[in-house]
Short mmCIF file of C-alpha atoms in Angstrom, two decimals:
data_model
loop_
_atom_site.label_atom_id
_atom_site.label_comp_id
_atom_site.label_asym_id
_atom_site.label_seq_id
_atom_site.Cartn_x
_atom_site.Cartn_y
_atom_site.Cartn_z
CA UNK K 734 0.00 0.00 0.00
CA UNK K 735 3.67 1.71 -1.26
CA UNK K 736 4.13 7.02 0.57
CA UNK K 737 7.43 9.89 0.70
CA UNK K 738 8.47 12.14 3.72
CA UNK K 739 9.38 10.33 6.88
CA UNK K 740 7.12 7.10 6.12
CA UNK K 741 8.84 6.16 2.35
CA UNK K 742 6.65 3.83 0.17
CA UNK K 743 9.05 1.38 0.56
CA UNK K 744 11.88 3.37 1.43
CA UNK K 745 15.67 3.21 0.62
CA UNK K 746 17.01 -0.23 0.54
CA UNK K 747 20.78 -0.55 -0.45
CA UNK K 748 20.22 -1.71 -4.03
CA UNK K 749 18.18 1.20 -6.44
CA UNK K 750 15.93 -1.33 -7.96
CA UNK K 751 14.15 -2.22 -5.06
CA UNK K 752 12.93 1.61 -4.45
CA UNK K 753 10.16 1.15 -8.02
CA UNK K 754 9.40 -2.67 -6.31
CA UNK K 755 9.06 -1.83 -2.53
CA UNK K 756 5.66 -0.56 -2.21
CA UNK K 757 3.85 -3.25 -4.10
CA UNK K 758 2.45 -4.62 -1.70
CA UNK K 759 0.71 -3.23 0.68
CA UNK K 760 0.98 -0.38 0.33
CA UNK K 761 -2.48 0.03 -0.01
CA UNK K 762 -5.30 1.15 2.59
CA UNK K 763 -6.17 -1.11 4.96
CA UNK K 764 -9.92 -2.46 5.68
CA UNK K 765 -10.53 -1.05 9.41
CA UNK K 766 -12.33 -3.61 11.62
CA UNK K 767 -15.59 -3.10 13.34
CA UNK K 768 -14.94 -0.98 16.78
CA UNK K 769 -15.74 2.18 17.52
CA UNK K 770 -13.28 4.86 16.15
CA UNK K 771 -10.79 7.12 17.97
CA UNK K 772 -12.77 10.21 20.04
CA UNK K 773 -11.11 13.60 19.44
CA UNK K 774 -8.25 13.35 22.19
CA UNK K 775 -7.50 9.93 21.12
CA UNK K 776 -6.40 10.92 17.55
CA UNK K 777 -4.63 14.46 19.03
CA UNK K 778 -2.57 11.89 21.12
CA UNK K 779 -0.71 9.39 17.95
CA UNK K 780 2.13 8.18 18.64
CA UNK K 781 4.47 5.67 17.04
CA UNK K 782 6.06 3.76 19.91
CA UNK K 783 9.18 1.17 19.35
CA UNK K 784 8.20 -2.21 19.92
CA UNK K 785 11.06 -3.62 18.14
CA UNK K 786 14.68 -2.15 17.68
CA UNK K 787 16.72 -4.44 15.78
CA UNK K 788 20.51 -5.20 16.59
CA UNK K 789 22.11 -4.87 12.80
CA UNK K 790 22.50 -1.96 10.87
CA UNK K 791 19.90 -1.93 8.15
CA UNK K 792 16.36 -1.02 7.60
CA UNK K 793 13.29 -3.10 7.93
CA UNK K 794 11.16 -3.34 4.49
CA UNK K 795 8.28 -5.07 5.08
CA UNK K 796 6.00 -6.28 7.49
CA UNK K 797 2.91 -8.26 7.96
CA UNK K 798 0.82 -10.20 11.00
CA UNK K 799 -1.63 -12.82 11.72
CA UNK K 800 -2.08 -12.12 15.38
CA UNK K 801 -0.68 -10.11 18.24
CA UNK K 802 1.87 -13.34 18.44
CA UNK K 803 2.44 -13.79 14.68
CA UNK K 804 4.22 -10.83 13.34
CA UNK K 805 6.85 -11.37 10.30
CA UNK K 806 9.28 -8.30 9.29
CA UNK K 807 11.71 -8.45 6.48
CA UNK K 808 14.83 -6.32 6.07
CA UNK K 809 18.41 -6.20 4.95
CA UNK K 810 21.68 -5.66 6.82
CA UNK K 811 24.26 -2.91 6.25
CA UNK K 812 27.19 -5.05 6.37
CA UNK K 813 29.35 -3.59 3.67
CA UNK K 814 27.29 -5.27 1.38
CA UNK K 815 23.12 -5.90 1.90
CA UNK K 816 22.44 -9.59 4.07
CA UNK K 817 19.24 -10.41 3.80
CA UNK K 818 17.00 -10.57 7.03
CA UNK K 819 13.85 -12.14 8.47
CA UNK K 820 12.58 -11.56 11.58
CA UNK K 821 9.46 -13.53 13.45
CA UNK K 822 7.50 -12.25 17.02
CA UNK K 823 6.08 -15.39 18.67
CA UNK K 824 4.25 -12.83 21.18
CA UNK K 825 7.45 -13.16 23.69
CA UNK K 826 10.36 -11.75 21.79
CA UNK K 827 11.86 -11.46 17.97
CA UNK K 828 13.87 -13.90 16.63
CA UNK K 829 16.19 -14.23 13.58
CA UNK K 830 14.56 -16.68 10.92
CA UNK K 831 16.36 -18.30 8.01
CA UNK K 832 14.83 -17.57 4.90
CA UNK K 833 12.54 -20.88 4.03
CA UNK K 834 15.00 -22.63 1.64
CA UNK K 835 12.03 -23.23 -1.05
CA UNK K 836 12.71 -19.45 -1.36
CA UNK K 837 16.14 -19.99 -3.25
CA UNK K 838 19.24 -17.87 -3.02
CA UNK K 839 18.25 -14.02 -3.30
CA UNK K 840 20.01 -10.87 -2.86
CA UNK K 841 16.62 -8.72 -2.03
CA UNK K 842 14.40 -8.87 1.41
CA UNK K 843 11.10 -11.18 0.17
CA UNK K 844 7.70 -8.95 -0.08
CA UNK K 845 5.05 -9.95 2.47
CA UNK K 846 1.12 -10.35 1.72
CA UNK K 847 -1.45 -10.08 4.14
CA UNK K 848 -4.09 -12.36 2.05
CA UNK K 849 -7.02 -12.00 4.67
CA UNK K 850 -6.58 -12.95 8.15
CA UNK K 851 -5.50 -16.17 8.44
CA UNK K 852 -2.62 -16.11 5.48
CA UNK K 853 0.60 -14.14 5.19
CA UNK K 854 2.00 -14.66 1.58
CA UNK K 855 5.75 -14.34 1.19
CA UNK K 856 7.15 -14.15 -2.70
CA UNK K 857 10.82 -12.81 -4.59
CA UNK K 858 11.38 -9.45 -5.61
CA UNK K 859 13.45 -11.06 -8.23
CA UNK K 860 13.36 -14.42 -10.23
CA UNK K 861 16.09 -16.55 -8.28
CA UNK K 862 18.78 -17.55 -10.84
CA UNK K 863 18.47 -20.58 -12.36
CA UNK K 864 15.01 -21.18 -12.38
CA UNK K 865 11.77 -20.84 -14.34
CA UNK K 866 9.36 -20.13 -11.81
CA UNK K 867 8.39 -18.21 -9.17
CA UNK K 868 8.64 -19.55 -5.83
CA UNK K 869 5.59 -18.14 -3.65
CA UNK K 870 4.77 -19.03 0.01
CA UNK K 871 2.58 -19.56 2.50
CA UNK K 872 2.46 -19.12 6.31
CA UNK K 873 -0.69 -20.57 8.18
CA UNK K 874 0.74 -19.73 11.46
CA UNK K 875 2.38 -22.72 11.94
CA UNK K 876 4.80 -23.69 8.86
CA UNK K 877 5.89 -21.94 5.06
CA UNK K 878 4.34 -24.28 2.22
CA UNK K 879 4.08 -23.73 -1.53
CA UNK K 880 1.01 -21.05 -2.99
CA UNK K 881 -0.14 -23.44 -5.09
CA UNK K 882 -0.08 -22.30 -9.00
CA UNK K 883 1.74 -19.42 -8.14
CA UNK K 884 1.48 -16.58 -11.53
CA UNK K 885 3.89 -17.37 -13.80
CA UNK K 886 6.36 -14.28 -13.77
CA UNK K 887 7.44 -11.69 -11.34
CA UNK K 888 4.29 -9.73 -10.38
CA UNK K 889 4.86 -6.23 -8.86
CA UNK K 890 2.08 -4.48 -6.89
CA UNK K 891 -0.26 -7.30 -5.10
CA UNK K 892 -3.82 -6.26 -3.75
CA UNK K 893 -6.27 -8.21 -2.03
CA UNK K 894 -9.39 -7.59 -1.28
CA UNK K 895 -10.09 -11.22 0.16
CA UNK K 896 -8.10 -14.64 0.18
CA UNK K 897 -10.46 -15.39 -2.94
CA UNK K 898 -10.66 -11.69 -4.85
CA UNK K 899 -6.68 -10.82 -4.90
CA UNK K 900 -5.07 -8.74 -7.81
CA UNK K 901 -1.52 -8.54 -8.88
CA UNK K 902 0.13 -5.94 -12.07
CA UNK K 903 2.39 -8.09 -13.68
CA UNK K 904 3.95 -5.39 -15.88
CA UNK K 905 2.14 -2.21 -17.53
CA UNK K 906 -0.07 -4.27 -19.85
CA UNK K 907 -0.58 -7.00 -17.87
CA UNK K 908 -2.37 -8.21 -14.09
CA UNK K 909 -3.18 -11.69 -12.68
CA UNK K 910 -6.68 -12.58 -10.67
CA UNK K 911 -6.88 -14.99 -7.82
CA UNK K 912 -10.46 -16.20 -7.64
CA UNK K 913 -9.34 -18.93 -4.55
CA UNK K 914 -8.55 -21.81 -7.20
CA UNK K 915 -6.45 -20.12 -9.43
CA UNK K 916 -4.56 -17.23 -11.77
CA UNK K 917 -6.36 -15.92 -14.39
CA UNK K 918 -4.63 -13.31 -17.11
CA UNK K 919 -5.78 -10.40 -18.29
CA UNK K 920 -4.82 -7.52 -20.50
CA UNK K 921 -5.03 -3.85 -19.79
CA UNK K 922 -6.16 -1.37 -22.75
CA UNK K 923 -3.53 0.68 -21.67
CA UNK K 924 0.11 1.02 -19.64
CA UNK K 925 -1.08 0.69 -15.67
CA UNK K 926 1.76 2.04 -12.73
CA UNK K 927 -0.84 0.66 -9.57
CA UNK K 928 -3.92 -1.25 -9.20
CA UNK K 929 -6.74 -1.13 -6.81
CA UNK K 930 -9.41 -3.62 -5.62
CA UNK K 931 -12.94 -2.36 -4.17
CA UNK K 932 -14.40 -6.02 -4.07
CA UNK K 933 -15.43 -8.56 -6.16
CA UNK K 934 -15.58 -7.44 -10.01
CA UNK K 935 -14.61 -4.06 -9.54
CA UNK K 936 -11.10 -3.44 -9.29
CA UNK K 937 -9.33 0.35 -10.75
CA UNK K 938 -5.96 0.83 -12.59
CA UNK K 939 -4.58 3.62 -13.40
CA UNK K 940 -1.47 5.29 -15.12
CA UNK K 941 -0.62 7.68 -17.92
CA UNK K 942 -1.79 8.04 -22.17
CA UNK K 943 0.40 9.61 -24.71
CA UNK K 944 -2.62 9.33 -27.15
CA UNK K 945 -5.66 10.59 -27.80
CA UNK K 946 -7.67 14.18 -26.80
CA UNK K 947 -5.14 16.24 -24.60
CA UNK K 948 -1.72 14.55 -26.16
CA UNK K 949 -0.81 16.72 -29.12
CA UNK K 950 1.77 19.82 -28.83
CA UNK K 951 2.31 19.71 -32.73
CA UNK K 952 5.82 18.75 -33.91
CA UNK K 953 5.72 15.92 -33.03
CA UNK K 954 5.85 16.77 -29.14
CA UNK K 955 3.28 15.32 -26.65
CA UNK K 956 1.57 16.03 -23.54
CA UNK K 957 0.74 13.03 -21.36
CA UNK K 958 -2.49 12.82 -20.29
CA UNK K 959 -4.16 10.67 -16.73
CA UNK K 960 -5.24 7.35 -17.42
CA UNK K 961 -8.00 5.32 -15.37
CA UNK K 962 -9.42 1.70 -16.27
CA UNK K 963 -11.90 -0.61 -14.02
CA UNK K 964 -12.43 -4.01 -14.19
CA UNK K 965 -16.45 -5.09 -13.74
CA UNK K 966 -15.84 -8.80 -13.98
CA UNK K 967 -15.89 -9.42 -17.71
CA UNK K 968 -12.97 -6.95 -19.15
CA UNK K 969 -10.73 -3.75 -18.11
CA UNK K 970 -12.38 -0.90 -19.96
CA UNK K 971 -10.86 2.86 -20.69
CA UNK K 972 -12.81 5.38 -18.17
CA UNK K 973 -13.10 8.87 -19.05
CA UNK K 974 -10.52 11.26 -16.75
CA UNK K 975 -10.40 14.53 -16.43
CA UNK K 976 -7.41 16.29 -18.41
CA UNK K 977 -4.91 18.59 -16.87
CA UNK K 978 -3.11 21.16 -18.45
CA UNK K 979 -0.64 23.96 -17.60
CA UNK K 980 -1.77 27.26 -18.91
CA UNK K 981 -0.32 28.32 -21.54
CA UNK K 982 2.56 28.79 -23.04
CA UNK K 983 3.46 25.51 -22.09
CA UNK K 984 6.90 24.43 -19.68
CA UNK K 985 9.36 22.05 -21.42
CA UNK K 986 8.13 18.90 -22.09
CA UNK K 987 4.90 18.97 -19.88
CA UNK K 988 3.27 15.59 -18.68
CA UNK K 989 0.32 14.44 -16.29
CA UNK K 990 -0.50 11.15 -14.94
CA UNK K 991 -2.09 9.40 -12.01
CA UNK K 992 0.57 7.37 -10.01
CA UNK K 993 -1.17 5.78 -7.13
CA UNK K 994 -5.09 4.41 -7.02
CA UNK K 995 -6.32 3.36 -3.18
CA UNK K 996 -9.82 1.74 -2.39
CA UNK K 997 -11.10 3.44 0.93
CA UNK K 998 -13.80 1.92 3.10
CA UNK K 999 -17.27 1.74 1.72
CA UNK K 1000 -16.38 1.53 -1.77
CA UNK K 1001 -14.66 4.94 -2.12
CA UNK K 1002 -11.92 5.17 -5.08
CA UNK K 1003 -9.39 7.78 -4.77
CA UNK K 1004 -6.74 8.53 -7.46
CA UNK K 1005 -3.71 10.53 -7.09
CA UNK K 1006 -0.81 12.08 -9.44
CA UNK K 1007 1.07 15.09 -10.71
CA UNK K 1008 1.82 17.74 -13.48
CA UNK K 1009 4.90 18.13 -14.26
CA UNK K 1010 7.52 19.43 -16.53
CA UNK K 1011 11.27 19.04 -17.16
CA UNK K 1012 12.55 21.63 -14.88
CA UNK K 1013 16.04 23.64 -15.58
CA UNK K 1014 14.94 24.85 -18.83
CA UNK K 1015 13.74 28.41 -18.28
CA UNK K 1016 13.53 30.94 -15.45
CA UNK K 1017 10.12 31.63 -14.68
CA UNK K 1018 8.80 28.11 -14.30
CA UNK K 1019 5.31 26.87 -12.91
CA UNK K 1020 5.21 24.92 -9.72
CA UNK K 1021 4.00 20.94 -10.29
CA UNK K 1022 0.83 20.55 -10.15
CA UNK K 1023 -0.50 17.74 -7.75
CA UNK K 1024 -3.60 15.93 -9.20
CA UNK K 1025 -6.43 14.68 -6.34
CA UNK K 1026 -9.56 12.58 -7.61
CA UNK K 1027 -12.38 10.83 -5.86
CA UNK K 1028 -14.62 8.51 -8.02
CA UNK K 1029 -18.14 9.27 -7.15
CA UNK K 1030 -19.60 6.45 -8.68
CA UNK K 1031 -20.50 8.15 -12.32
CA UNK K 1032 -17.23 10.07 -12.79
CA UNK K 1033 -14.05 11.39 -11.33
CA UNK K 1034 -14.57 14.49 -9.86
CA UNK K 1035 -11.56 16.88 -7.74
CA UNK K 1036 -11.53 15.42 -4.18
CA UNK K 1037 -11.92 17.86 -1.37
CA UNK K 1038 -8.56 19.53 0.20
CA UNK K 1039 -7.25 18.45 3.18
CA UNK K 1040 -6.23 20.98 5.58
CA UNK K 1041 -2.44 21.67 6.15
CA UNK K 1042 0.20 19.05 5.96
CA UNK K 1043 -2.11 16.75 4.71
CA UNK K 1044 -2.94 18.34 1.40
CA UNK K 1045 -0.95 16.71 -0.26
CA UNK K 1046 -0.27 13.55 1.36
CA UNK K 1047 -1.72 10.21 -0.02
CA UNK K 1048 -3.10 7.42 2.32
CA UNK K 1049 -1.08 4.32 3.46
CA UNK K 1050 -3.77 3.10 5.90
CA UNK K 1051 -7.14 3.80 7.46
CA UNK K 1052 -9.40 3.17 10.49
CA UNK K 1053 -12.47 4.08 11.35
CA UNK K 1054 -11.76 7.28 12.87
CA UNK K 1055 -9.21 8.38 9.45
CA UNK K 1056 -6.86 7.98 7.42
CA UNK K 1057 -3.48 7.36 8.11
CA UNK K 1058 -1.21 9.36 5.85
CA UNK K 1059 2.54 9.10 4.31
CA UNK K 1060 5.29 11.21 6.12
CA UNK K 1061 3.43 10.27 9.57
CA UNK K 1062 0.24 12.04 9.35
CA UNK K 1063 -3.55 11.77 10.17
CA UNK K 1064 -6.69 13.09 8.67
CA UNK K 1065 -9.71 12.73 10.96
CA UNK K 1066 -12.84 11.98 9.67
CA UNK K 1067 -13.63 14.77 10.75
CA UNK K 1068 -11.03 17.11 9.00
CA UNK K 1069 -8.02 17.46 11.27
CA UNK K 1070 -5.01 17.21 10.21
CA UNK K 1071 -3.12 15.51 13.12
CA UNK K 1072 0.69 14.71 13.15
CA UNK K 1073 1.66 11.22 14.41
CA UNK K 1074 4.59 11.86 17.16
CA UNK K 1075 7.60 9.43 17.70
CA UNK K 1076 10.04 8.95 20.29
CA UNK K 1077 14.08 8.87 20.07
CA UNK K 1078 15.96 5.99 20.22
CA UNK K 1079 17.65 4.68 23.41
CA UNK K 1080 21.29 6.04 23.93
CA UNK K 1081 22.11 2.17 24.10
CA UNK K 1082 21.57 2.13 20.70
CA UNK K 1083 24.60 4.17 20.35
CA UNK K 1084 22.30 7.17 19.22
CA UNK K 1085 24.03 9.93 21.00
CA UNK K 1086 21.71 13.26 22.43
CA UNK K 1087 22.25 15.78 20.02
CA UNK K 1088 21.73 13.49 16.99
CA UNK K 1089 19.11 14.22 14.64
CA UNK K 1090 16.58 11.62 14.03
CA UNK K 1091 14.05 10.56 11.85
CA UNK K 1092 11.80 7.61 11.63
CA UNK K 1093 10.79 5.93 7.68
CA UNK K 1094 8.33 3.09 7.62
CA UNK K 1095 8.28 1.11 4.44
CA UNK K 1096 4.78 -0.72 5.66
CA UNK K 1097 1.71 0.39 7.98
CA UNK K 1098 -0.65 -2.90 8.74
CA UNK K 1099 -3.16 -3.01 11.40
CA UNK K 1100 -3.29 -6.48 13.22
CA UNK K 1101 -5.82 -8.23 12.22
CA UNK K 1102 -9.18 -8.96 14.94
CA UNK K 1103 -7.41 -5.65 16.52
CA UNK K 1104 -7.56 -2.11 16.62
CA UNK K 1105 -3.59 -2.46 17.09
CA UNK K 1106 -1.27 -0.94 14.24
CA UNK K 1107 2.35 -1.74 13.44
CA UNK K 1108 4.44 0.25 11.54
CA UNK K 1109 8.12 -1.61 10.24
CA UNK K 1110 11.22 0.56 8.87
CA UNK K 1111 14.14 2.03 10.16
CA UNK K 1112 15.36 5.54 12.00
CA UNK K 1113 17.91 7.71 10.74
CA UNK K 1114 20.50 8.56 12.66
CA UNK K 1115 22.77 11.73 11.72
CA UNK K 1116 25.51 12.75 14.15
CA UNK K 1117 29.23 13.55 13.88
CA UNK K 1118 31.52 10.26 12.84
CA UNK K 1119 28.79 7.84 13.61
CA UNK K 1120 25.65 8.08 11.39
CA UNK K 1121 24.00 5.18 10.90
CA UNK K 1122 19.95 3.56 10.34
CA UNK K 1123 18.26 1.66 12.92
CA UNK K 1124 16.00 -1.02 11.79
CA UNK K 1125 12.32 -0.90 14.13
CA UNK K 1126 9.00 -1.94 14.05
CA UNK K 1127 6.60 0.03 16.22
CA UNK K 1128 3.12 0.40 17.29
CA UNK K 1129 0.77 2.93 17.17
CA UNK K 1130 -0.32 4.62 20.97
CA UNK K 1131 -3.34 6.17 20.97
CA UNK K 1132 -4.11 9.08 23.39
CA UNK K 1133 -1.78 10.24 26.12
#
């Protein structure tokens, strides 16, 4: 469920490739459960607290839980190089895990699915060498086993909106369906950069269109245009989105596109994107343009602006009193824009008292059967001769 500013959509793992790969999975909102949401003081008092500091060097890149005793975090270790780690909390302490060996050799921390509540899904970044398919796993809370008829390449961004209605983009023209028996291929009309699922049959995807009404500069030149497609159980079809243009005369090689898609609670379909331009190019130059849009069940229409910080933040998570935002941040319900607090690291740690600090989670996931939210990723650490990350998970406080 993939955001930037203190909580990265899958923040910086030592090897570049990993930073267009990390947020697949989960990075998407996350279905609240049934309780009664936070009162007023309760989300004015966020705050993520450590419930795990890890002893290596490193950062934390994913994480995902069955139960308040069945929490898995990957990560990798800055060693000189970039070890791969797994980590498991059997509700007493965490414990180094080898990675399962049907997993094969691989340089990059394994992505973790939350598939429901009773499955966590564990699958490559990359294709292990020397082999033809893609190992995918399964953890029933008591042993790793085989997914059977995993798809048959690399998929990127998962989403699931049960263990039988689960989604995964493939590549640009391509995304997999899990109906609980098995894969099924389709095609996408046009080049897709996320994916969305609402429920059964109606799943979004959306990207960018160098074609078409919008596109044409003249000369040759072209102005991408947003792109949106849904899914309503027989095909992906083309759905009319709004065009955005700078005003005229044009920046250097303008473009617009929607980067992110996220199904809320009750059906609600938000989109998100820019406007931009190659910048450097002249003097007086337009700021980018951020692109907001909430589907209200006929057409996209401009979603209404959050207050402060969280204008222009895109959600990572919600519950049933808000929406949990990247960079640390929480809309209310109710329009408040609330920042989520943090504490420093223990000096044991080696992080000294006049360090600067600050804390990126890669994943947001709320246990499931809970109202409890974890939060996995690392700290920053920058003081004189000694910077250096700490890998954490933590746990949301509410109130206080």
């Amino acid at each position: 469920m993939r955001g930037v500013g203190e909580i990265g959509r899958r923040g910086m793992v030592a090897v570049a490739v990993l930073a267009g790969v990390l947020a697949a999975a989960g990075c998407g909102a996350q279905n609240p459960p049934k309780e009664q949401g936070p009162s007023k003081s309760r989300a004015g008092g966020l705050r993520w607290e450590f419930a795990h500091i890890a002893d290596f060097s490193g950062e934390l890149t994913d994480v995902a839980a069955l139960a308040e005793e069945d929490i898995w975090a990957t990560g990798v270790e800055h060693n000189g190089g970039a070890a791969v780690r797994l980590l498991h909390f059997d509700g007493e302490r965490w414990r180094p895990e080898p990675l399962p060996e049907a997993l094969g050799a691989t340089a990059y921390p394994p992505l973790l699915e939350e598939v429901g509540d009773e499955d966590v899904w564990m699958r490559p970044r990359t294709l292990p060498e020397g082999t033809r398919t893609v190992p995918w796993l399964r953890w029933d809370g008591t042993h790793w086993s085989p997914v059977p008829n995993p798809p048959p390449d690399r998929s990127g961004y998962l989403k699931a909106a049960a263990p039988d209605d689960i989604w995964a983009l493939a590549d640009e023209r391509t995304a997999h369906h899990w109906d609980g028996t098995r894969w099924t291929t389709t095609r996408l009309p046009s080049p897709a950069v996320d994916l969305a699922v609402v429920g059964p049959d109606d799943a979004w995807a959306v990207g960018s269109r160098s074609t078409g009404p919008g596109t044409e500069l003249g000369y040759g030149e072209r102005y991408s245009q947003p792109l949106s497609m849904h899914w309503d159980g027989v095909s992906w079809k083309a759905v009319e989105t709004p065009q955005v243009h700078f005003e005229k005369p044009y920046p250097p090689e303008p473009g617009a596109g929607l980067s992110r898609v996220v199904a809320l609670a009750g059906g609600e379909v938000r989109a998100y994107g820019s406007n931009g331009f190659n910048h450097g190019e002249v003097e007086d130059e337009p700021e980018d343009q951020p692109i907001r849009l909430r589907w209200d069940g006929s057409r996209w229409v401009e979603q209404r602006p959050a207050p402060g910080q969280c204008a222009q933040r895109i959600p990572i998570g919600q519950d049933t009193g808000g929406l949990f935002l990247d960079g640390n941040w929480y809309l209310t319900d109710d329009g408040r824009c609330v920042k989520i607090k943090r504490r420093r690291l223990p000096l044991s740690t080696g992080a000294r008292k006049e360090s600067n600090q600050s804390l990126w989670l890669t994943e947001i996931h709320r246990i499931p059967g809970t109202d409890e939210w974890l939060g996995a990723g690392h700290v920053q650490v920058n003081q004189s001769g000694d910077p250096f990350s700490a890998p954490v998970v933590v746990r949301l406080k509410r109130g206080g």
